[in-house]
CSV table of C-alpha atoms and ligand atoms in Angstrom, one decimal:
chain,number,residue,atom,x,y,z
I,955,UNK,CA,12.5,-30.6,20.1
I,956,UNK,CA,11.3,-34.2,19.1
I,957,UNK,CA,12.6,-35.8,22.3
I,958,UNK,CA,10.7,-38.8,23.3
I,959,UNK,CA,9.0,-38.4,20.0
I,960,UNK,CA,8.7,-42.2,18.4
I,961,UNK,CA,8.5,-42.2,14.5
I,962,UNK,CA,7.9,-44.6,12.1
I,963,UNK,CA,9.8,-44.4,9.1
I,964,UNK,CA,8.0,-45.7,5.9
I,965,UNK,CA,10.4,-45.7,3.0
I,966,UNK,CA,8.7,-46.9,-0.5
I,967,UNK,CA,10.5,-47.6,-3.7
I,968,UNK,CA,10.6,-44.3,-5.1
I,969,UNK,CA,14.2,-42.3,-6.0
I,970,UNK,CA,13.4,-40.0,-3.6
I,971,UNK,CA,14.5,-43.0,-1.3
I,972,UNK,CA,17.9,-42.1,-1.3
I,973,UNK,CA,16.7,-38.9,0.7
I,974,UNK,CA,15.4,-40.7,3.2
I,975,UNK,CA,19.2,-40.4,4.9
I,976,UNK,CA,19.2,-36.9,5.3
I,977,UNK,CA,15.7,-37.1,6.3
I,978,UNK,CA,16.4,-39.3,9.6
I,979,UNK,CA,19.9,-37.8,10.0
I,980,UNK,CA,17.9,-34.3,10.8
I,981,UNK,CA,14.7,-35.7,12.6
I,982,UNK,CA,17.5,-37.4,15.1
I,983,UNK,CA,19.4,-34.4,15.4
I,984,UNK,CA,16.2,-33.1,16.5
I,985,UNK,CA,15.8,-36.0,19.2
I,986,UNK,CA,13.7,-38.0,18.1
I,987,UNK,CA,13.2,-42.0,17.4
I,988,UNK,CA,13.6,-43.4,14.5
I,989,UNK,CA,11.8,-46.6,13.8
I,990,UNK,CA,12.4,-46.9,9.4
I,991,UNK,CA,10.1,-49.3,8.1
I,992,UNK,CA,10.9,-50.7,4.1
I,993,UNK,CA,9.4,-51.8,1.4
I,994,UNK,CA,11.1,-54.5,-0.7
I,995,UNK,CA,11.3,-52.3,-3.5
I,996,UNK,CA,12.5,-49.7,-1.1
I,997,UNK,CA,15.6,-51.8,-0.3
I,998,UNK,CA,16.4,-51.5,-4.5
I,999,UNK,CA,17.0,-47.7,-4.0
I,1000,UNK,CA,18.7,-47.2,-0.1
I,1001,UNK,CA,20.3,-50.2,2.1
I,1002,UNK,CA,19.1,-50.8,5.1
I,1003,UNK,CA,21.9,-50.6,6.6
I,1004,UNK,CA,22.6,-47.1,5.6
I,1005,UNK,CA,19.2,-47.2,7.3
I,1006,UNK,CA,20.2,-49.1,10.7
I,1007,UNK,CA,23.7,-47.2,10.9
I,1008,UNK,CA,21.9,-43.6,10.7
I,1009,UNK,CA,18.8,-44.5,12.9
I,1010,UNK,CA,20.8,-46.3,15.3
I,1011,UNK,CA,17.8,-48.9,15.4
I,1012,UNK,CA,16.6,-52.2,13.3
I,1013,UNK,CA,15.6,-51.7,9.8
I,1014,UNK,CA,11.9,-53.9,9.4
I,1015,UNK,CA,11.0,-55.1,6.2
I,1016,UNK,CA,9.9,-58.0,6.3
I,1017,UNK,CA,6.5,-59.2,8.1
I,1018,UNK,CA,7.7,-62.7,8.8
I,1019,UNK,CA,11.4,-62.7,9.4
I,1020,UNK,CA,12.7,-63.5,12.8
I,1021,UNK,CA,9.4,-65.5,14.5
I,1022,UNK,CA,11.6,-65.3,17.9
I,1023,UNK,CA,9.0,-63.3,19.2
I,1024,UNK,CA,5.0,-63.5,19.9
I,1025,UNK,CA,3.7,-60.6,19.3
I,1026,UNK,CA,3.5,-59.7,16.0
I,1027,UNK,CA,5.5,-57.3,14.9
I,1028,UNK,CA,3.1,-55.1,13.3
I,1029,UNK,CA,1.8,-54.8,16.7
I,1030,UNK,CA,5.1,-54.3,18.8
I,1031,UNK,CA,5.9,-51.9,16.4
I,1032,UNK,CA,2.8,-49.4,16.9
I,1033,UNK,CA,3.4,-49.4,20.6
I,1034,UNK,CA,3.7,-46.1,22.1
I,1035,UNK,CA,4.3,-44.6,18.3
I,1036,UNK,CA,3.7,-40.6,18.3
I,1037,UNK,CA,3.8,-40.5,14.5
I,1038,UNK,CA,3.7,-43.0,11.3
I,1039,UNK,CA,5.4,-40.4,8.9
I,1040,UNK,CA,5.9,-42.3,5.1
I,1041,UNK,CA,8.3,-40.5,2.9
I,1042,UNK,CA,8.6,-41.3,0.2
I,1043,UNK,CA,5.2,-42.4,-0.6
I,1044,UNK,CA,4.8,-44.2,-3.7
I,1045,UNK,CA,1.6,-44.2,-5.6
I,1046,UNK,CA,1.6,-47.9,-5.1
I,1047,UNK,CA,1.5,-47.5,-1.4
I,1048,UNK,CA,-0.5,-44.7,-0.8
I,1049,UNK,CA,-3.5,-46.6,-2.9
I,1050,UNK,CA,-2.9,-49.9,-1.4
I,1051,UNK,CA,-3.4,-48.0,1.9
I,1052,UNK,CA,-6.7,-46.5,1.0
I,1053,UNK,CA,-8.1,-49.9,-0.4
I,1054,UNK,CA,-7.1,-51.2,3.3
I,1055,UNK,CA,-4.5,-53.7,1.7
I,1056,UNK,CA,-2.4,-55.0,4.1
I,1057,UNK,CA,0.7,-57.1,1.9
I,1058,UNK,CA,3.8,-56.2,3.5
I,1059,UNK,CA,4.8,-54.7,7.1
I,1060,UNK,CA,4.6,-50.8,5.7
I,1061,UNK,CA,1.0,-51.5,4.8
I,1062,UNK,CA,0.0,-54.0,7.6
I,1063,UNK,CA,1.2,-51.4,10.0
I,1064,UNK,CA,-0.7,-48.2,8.7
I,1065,UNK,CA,-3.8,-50.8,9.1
I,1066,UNK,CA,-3.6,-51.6,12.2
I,1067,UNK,CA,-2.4,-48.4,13.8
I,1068,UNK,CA,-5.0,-45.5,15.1
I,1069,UNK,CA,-1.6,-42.9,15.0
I,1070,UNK,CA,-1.7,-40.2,12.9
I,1071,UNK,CA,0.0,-40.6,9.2
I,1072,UNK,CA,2.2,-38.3,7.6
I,1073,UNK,CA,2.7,-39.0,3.2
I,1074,UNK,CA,4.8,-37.2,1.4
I,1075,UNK,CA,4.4,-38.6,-2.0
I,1076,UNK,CA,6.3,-38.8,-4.9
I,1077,UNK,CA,6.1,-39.9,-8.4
I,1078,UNK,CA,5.8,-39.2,-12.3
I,1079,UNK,CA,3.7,-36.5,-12.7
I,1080,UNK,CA,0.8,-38.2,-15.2
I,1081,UNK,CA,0.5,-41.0,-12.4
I,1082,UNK,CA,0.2,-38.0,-9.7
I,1083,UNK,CA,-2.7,-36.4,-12.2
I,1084,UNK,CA,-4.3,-40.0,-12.8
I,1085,UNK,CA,-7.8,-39.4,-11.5
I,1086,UNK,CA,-7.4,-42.6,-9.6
I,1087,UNK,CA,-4.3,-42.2,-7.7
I,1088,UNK,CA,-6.2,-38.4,-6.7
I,1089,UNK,CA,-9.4,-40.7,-6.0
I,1090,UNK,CA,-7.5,-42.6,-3.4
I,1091,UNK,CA,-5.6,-39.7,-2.1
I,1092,UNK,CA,-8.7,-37.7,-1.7
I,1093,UNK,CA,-10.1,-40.5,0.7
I,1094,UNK,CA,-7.5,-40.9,2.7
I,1095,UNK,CA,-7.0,-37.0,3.2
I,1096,UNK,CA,-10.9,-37.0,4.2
I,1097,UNK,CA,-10.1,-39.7,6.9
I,1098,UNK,CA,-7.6,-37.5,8.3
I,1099,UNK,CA,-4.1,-38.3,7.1
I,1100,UNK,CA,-1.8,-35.7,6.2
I,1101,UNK,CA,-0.5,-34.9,2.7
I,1102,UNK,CA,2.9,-33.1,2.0
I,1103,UNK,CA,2.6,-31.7,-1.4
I,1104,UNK,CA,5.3,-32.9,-4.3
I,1105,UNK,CA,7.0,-29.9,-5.9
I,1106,UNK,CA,7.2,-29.0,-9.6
I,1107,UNK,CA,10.7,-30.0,-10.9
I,1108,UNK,CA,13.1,-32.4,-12.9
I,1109,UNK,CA,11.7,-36.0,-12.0
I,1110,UNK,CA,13.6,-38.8,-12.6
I,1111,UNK,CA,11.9,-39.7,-16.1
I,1112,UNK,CA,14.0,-36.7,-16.8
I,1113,UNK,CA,10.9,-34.4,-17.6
I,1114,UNK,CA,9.5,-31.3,-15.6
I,1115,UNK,CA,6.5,-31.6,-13.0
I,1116,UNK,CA,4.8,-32.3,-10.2
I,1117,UNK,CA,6.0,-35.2,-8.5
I,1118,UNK,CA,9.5,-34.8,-6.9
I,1119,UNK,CA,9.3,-35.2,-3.0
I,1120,UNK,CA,9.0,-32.2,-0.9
I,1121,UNK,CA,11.8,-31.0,0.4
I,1122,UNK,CA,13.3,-32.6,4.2
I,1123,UNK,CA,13.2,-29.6,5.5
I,1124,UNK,CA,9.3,-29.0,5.0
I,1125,UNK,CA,9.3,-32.5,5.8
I,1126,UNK,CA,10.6,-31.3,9.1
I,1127,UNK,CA,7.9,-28.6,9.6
I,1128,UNK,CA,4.9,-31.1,9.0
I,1129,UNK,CA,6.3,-33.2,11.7
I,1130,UNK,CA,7.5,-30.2,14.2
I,1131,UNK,CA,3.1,-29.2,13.6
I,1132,UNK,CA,2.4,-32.5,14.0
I,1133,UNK,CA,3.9,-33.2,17.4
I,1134,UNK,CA,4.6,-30.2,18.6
I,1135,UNK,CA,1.4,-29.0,19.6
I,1136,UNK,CA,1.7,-27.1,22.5
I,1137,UNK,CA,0.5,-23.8,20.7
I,1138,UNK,CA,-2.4,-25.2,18.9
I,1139,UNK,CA,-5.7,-23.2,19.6
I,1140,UNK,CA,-7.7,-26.1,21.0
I,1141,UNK,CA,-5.2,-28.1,23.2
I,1142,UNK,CA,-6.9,-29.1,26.4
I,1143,UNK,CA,-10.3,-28.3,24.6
I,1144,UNK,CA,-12.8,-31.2,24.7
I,1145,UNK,CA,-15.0,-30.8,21.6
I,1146,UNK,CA,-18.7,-31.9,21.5
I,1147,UNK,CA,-20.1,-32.1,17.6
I,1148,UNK,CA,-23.1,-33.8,16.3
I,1149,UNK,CA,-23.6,-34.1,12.5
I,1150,UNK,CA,-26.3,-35.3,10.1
I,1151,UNK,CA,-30.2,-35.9,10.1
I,1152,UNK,CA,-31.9,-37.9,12.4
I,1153,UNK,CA,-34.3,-40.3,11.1
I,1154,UNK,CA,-37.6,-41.1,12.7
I,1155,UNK,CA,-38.7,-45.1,12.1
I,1156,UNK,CA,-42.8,-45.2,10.9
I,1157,UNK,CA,-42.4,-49.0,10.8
I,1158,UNK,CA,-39.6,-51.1,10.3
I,1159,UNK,CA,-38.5,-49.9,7.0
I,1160,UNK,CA,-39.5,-46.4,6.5
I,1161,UNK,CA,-38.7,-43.5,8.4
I,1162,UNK,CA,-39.1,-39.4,8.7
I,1163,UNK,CA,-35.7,-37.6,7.9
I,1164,UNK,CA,-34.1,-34.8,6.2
I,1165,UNK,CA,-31.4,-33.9,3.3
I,1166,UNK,CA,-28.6,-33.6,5.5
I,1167,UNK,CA,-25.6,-35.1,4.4
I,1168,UNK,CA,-23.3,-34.6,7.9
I,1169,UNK,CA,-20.6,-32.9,5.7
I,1170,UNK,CA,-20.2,-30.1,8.0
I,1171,UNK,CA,-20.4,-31.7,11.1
I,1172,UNK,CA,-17.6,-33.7,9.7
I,1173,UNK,CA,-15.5,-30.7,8.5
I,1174,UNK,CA,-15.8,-29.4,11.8
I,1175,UNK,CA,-14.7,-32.2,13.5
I,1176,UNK,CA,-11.7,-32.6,11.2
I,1177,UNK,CA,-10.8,-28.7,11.8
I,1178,UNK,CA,-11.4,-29.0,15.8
I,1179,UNK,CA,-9.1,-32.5,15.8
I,1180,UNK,CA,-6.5,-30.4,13.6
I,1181,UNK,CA,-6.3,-27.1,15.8
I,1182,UNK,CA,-6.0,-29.7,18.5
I,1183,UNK,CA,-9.0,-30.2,20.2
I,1184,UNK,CA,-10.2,-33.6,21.7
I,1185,UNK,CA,-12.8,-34.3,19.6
I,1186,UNK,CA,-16.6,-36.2,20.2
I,1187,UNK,CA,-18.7,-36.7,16.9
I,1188,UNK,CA,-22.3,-37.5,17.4
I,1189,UNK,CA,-23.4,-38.5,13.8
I,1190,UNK,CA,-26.8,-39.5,12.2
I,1191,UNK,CA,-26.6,-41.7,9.9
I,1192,UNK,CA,-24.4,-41.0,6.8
I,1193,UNK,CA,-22.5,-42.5,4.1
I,1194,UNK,CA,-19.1,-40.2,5.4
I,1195,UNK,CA,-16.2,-42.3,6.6
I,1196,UNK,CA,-15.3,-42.2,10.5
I,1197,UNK,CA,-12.3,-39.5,11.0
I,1198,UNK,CA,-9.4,-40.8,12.6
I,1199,UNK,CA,-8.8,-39.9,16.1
I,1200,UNK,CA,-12.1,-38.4,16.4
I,1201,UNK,CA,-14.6,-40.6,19.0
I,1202,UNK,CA,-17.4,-41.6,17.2
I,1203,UNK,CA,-20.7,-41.9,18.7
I,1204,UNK,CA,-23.4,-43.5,16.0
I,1205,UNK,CA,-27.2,-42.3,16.5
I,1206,UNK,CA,-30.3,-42.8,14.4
I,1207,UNK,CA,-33.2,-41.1,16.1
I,1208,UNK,CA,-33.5,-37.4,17.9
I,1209,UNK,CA,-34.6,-39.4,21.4
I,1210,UNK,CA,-30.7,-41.3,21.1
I,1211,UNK,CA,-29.2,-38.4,19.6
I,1212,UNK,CA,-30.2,-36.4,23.3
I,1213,UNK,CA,-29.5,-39.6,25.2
I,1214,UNK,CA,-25.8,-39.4,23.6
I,1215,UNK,CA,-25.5,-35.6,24.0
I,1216,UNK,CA,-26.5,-36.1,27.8
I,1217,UNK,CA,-24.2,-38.7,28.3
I,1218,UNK,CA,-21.4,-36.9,26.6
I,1219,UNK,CA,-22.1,-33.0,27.3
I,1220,UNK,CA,-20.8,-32.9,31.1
I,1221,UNK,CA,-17.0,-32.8,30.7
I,1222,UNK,CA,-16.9,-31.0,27.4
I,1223,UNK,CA,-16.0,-27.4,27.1
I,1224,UNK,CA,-17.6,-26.3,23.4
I,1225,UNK,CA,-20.3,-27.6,22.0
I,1226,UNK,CA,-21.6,-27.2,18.2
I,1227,UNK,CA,-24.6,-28.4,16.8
I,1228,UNK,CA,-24.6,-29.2,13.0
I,1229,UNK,CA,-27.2,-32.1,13.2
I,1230,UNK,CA,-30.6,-31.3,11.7
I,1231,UNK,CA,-32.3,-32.8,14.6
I,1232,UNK,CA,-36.1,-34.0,13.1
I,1233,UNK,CA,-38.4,-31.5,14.5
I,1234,UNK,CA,-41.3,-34.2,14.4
I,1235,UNK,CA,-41.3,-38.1,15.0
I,1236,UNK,CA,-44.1,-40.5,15.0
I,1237,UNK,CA,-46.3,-40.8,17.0
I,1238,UNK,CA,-46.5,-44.9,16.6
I,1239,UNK,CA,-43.8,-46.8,15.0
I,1240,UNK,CA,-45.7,-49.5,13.6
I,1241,UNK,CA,-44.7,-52.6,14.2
I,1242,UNK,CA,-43.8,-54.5,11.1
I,1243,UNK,CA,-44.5,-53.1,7.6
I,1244,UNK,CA,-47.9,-51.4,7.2
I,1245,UNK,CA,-49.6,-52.4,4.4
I,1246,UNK,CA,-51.0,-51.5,1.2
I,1247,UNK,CA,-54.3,-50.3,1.2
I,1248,UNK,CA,-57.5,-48.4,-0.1
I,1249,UNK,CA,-58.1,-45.7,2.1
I,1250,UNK,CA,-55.2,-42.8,2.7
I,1251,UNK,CA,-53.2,-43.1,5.7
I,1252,UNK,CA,-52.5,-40.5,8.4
I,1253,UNK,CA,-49.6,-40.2,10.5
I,1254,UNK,CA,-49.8,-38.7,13.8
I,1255,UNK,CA,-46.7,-36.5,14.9
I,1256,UNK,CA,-45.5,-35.7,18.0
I,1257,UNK,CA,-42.2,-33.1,19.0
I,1258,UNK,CA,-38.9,-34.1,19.3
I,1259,UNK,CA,-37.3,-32.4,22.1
I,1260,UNK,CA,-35.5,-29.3,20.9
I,1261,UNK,CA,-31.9,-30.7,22.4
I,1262,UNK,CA,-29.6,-27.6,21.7
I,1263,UNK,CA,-33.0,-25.4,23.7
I,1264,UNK,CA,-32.5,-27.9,26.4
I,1265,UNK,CA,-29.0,-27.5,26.8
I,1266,UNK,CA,-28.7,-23.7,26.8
I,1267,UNK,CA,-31.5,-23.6,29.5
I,1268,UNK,CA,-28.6,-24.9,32.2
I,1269,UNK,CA,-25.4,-23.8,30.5
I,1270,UNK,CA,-23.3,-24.5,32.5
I,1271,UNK,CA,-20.2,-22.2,31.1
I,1272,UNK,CA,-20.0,-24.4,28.2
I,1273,UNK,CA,-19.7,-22.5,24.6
I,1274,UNK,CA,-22.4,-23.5,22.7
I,1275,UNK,CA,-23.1,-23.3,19.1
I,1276,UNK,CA,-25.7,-23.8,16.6
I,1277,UNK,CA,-26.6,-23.9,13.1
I,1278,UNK,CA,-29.8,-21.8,11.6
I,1279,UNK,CA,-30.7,-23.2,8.3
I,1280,UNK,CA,-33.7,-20.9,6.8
I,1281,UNK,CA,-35.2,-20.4,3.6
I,1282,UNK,CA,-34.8,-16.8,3.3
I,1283,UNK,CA,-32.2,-13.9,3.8
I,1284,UNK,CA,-34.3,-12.6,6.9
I,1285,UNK,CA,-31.1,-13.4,9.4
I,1286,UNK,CA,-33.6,-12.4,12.3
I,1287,UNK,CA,-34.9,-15.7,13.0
I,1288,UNK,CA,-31.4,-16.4,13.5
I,1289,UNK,CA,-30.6,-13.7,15.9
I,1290,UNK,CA,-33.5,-15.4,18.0
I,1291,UNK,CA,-32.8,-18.6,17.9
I,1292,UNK,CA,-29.1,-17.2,19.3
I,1293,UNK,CA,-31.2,-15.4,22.2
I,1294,UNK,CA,-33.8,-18.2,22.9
I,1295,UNK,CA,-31.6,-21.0,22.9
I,1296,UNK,CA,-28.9,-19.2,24.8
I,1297,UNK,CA,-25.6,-19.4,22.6
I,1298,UNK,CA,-22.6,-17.9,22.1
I,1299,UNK,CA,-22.8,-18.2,18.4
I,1300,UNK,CA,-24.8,-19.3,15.3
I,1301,UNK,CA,-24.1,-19.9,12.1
I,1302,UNK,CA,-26.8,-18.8,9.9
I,1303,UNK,CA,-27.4,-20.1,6.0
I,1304,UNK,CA,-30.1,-19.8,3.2
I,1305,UNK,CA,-30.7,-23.6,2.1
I,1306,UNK,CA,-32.3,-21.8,-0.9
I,1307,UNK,CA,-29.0,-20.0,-1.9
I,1308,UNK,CA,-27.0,-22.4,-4.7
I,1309,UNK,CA,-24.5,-24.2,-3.2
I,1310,UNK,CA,-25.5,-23.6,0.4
I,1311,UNK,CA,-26.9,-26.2,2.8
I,1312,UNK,CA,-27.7,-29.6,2.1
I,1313,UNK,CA,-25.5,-32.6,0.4
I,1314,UNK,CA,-23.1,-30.0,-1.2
I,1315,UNK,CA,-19.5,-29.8,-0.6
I,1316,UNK,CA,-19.6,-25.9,-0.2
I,1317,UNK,CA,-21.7,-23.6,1.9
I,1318,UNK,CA,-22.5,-19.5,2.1
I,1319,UNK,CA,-22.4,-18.8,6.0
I,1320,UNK,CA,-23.0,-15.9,8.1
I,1321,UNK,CA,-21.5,-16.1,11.6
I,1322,UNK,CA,-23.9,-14.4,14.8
I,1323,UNK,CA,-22.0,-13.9,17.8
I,1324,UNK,CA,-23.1,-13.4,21.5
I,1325,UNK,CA,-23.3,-9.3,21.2
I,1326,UNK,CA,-25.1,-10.0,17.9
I,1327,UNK,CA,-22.8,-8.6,15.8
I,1328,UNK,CA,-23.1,-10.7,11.9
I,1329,UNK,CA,-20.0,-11.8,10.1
I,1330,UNK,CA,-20.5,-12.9,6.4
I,1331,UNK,CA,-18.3,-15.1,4.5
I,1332,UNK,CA,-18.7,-15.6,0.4
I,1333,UNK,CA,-19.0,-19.0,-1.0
I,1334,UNK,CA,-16.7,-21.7,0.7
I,1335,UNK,CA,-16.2,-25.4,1.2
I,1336,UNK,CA,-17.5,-26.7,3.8
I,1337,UNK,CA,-13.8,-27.2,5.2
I,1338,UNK,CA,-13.3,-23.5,5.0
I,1339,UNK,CA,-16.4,-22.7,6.3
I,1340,UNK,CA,-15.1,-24.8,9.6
I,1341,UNK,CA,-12.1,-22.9,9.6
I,1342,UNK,CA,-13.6,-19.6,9.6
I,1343,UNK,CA,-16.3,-20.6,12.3
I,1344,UNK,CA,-13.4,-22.3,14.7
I,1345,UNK,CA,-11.6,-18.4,13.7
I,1346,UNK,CA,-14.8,-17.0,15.5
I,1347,UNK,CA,-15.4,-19.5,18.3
I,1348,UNK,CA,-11.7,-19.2,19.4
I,1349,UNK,CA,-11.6,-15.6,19.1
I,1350,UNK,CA,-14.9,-15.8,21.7
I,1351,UNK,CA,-13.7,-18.5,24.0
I,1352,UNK,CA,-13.8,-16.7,27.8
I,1353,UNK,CA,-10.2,-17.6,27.9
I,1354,UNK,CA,-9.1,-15.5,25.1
I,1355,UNK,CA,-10.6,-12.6,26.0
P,1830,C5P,O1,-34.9,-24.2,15.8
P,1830,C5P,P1,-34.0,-24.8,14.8
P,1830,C5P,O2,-34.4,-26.3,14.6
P,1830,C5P,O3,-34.0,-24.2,13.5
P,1830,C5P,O4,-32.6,-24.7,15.4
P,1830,C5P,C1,-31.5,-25.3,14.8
P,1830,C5P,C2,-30.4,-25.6,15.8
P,1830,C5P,O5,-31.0,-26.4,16.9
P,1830,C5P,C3,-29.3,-26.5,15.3
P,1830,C5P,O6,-28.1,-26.2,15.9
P,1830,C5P,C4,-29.8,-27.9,15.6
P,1830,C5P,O7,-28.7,-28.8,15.7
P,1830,C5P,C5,-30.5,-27.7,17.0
P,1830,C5P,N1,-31.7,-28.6,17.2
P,1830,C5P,C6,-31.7,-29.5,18.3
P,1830,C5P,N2,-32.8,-30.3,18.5
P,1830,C5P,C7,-33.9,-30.2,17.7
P,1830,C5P,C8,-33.9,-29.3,16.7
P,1830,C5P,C9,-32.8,-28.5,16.4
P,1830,C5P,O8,-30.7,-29.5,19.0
P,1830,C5P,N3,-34.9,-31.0,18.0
């Protein structure tokens, strides 16, 4: 099942070490190879040659032994590595990772590799609850990496909770999901999504923009990458981390936001659009910084193209989506924007609504799709709100029909 499959092994210096045997003795059985990967205090737990024997390849702890070689081995390593999968993850490890600390080979190697992680971590259950550790787990889960929940048990400070390592065989699973993703909805799907305001330069400090925040564009480029979909983010400006293995394509006005869309819409097969594209720009960017001065200042506007209009006027069997963000209930102005622009679907919110819309981490959507029929969905997170409108979209794709 995980032939050909390449896996780095991280092992920290939790207990849950010891488990680590069982853990490579099933993922071989299952074909696949076995790279284990050691911290020092890893080596206090399990040997590594209970490591070596079971893998059938080297146990690497150390970042400088054996110079023999010129390529570093953090490098050599990574090459051709389907999955880095660290179990157990110690709470040490997983927030030296998220601070991009690079100390040892484990941590060096997660650095400088674009693969997709796999934690399953493991600790005492005050240190899993400290609002620091969840800080630094929280970002790494919004850059993409993949969290295997402890489980509620005896821990080895001999007290009940959350913090023993899952067990191998949902350790399995994850990495069955992981790699095997020949059923996943979007495989062989190219996905175009742009995200975030534009902003519209007056001079060479100030600028025209909007309160969007890109968090939906970004929870829809997460979902798309996790059903499997090759994944292009356009993005405005915003202060959200890149997602890993999502291309990333950075834009600050409408006119390069179409210029990036152009470039990138021909090979693609769906295409959302979450950016709130400024309607307006200036008509002049001043050069320099105007001036303080007596009389009032006017600012002459001029139209941005309308990119998503553009688009859907020469289709070209792409499935396009966009985003209606009004300041009423009165869904029609959706249903025409669906018509006039020519797209499959449209996801429709009231900005005035609490928690809907800009900045916040949830939204309140209604879905619109191509025979007009209107979906509604209560209060989500914005990451549940992409799942429900990837639901839609696949469940419109010509394909599936
Ligand atoms: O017409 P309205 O601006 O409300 O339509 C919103 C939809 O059109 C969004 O999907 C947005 O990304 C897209 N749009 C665009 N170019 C513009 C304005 C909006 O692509 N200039």
């Amino acid at each position: 099942m995980l032939q050909e499959k390449k896996i780095i092994l991280g092992i920290t210096g939790g207990i849950a070490a010891y488990k680590s045997a069982f853990l490579i003795s099933q993922l071989k059985k299952l074909g696949a190879d076995i790279w284990v990967v050691m911290t020092k205090a890893a080596t206090s737990f399990i040997t590594p040659l209970t490591l070596q024997t079971l893998s059938k390849n080297k146990v690497y702890i150390d970042l400088f032994e054996d110079s023999s070689s010129f390529i570093p081995k953090h490098i050599s390593l990574n090459e051709n590595t389907d999955l880095i999968l660290i179990a157990p993850a110690t709470a040490n490890t997983i927030s030296k990772i998220s601070q991009g600390i690079a100390d040892n080979l484990l941590t060096t190697l997660v650095l400088s590799s674009k693969t997709q992680k796999v934690l399953a971590p493991t600790m005492n259950e005050n240190m899993y609850n400290n609002p620091i550790f969840q800080e630094n787990m929280e970002k790494l889960k919004k850059m993409g990496y993949l969290f295997i929940e402890p489980e509620y048990g005896r821990l080895a400070c001999n007290k009940e909770g959350k913090g023993r390592m899952a067990n191998i065989d949902k350790i399995i699973e994850e990495v069955k999901q992981v790699l095997i993703n020949d059923n996943l909805p979007l495989k062989n799907r190219k996905i175009l999504i742009t995200a975030g305001a534009t902003r519209e330069p007056i001079d060479i400090i100030r600028y025209i923009s909007n309160r969007s925040s890109g968090k939906m564009g970004y929870a829809l480029a997460k979902e798309a990458k996790r059903l499997g979909g090759e994944v292009t983010l356009i993005s405005g400006p915003t202060f959200l981390s890149s997602l890993e293995g999502v291309a990333m394509i950075k834009v600050d006005t409408a006119l390069k936001m179409k210029e990036a869309v152009t470039r990138e819409y021909n090979d693609k097969d769906i295409i959302i659009f979450s950016a709130a594209v400024c309607d307006f720009r200036p008509k002049k960017v001043y050069k320099g910084k105007i001036k303080k001065r007596e009389e009032n200042l006017s600012l002459e506007l001029i139209e941005n193209p309308d990119i998503l209009r553009e688009l859907g006027s020469e289709k070209k069997g792409k499935f396009l989506v966009g985003f209606a963000a009004e300041d009423s209930d009165n869904i029609k102005s959706a249903i025409i924007k669906l018509r006039e622009k020519n797209l499959d679907l449209i996801v429709f919110n009231n900005i005035t609504e609490v928690g809907a819309g800009f900045e916040v981490d949830t939204n309140k959507i209604k879905i619109i799709t191509k025979d007009e029929t209107i979906k509604e969905f209560p209060l989500l997170t914005k990451q549940e709100v992409a799942q429900n409108i990837f639901k839609e979209i696949i469940k419109n794709l010509p394909s599936a029909n």
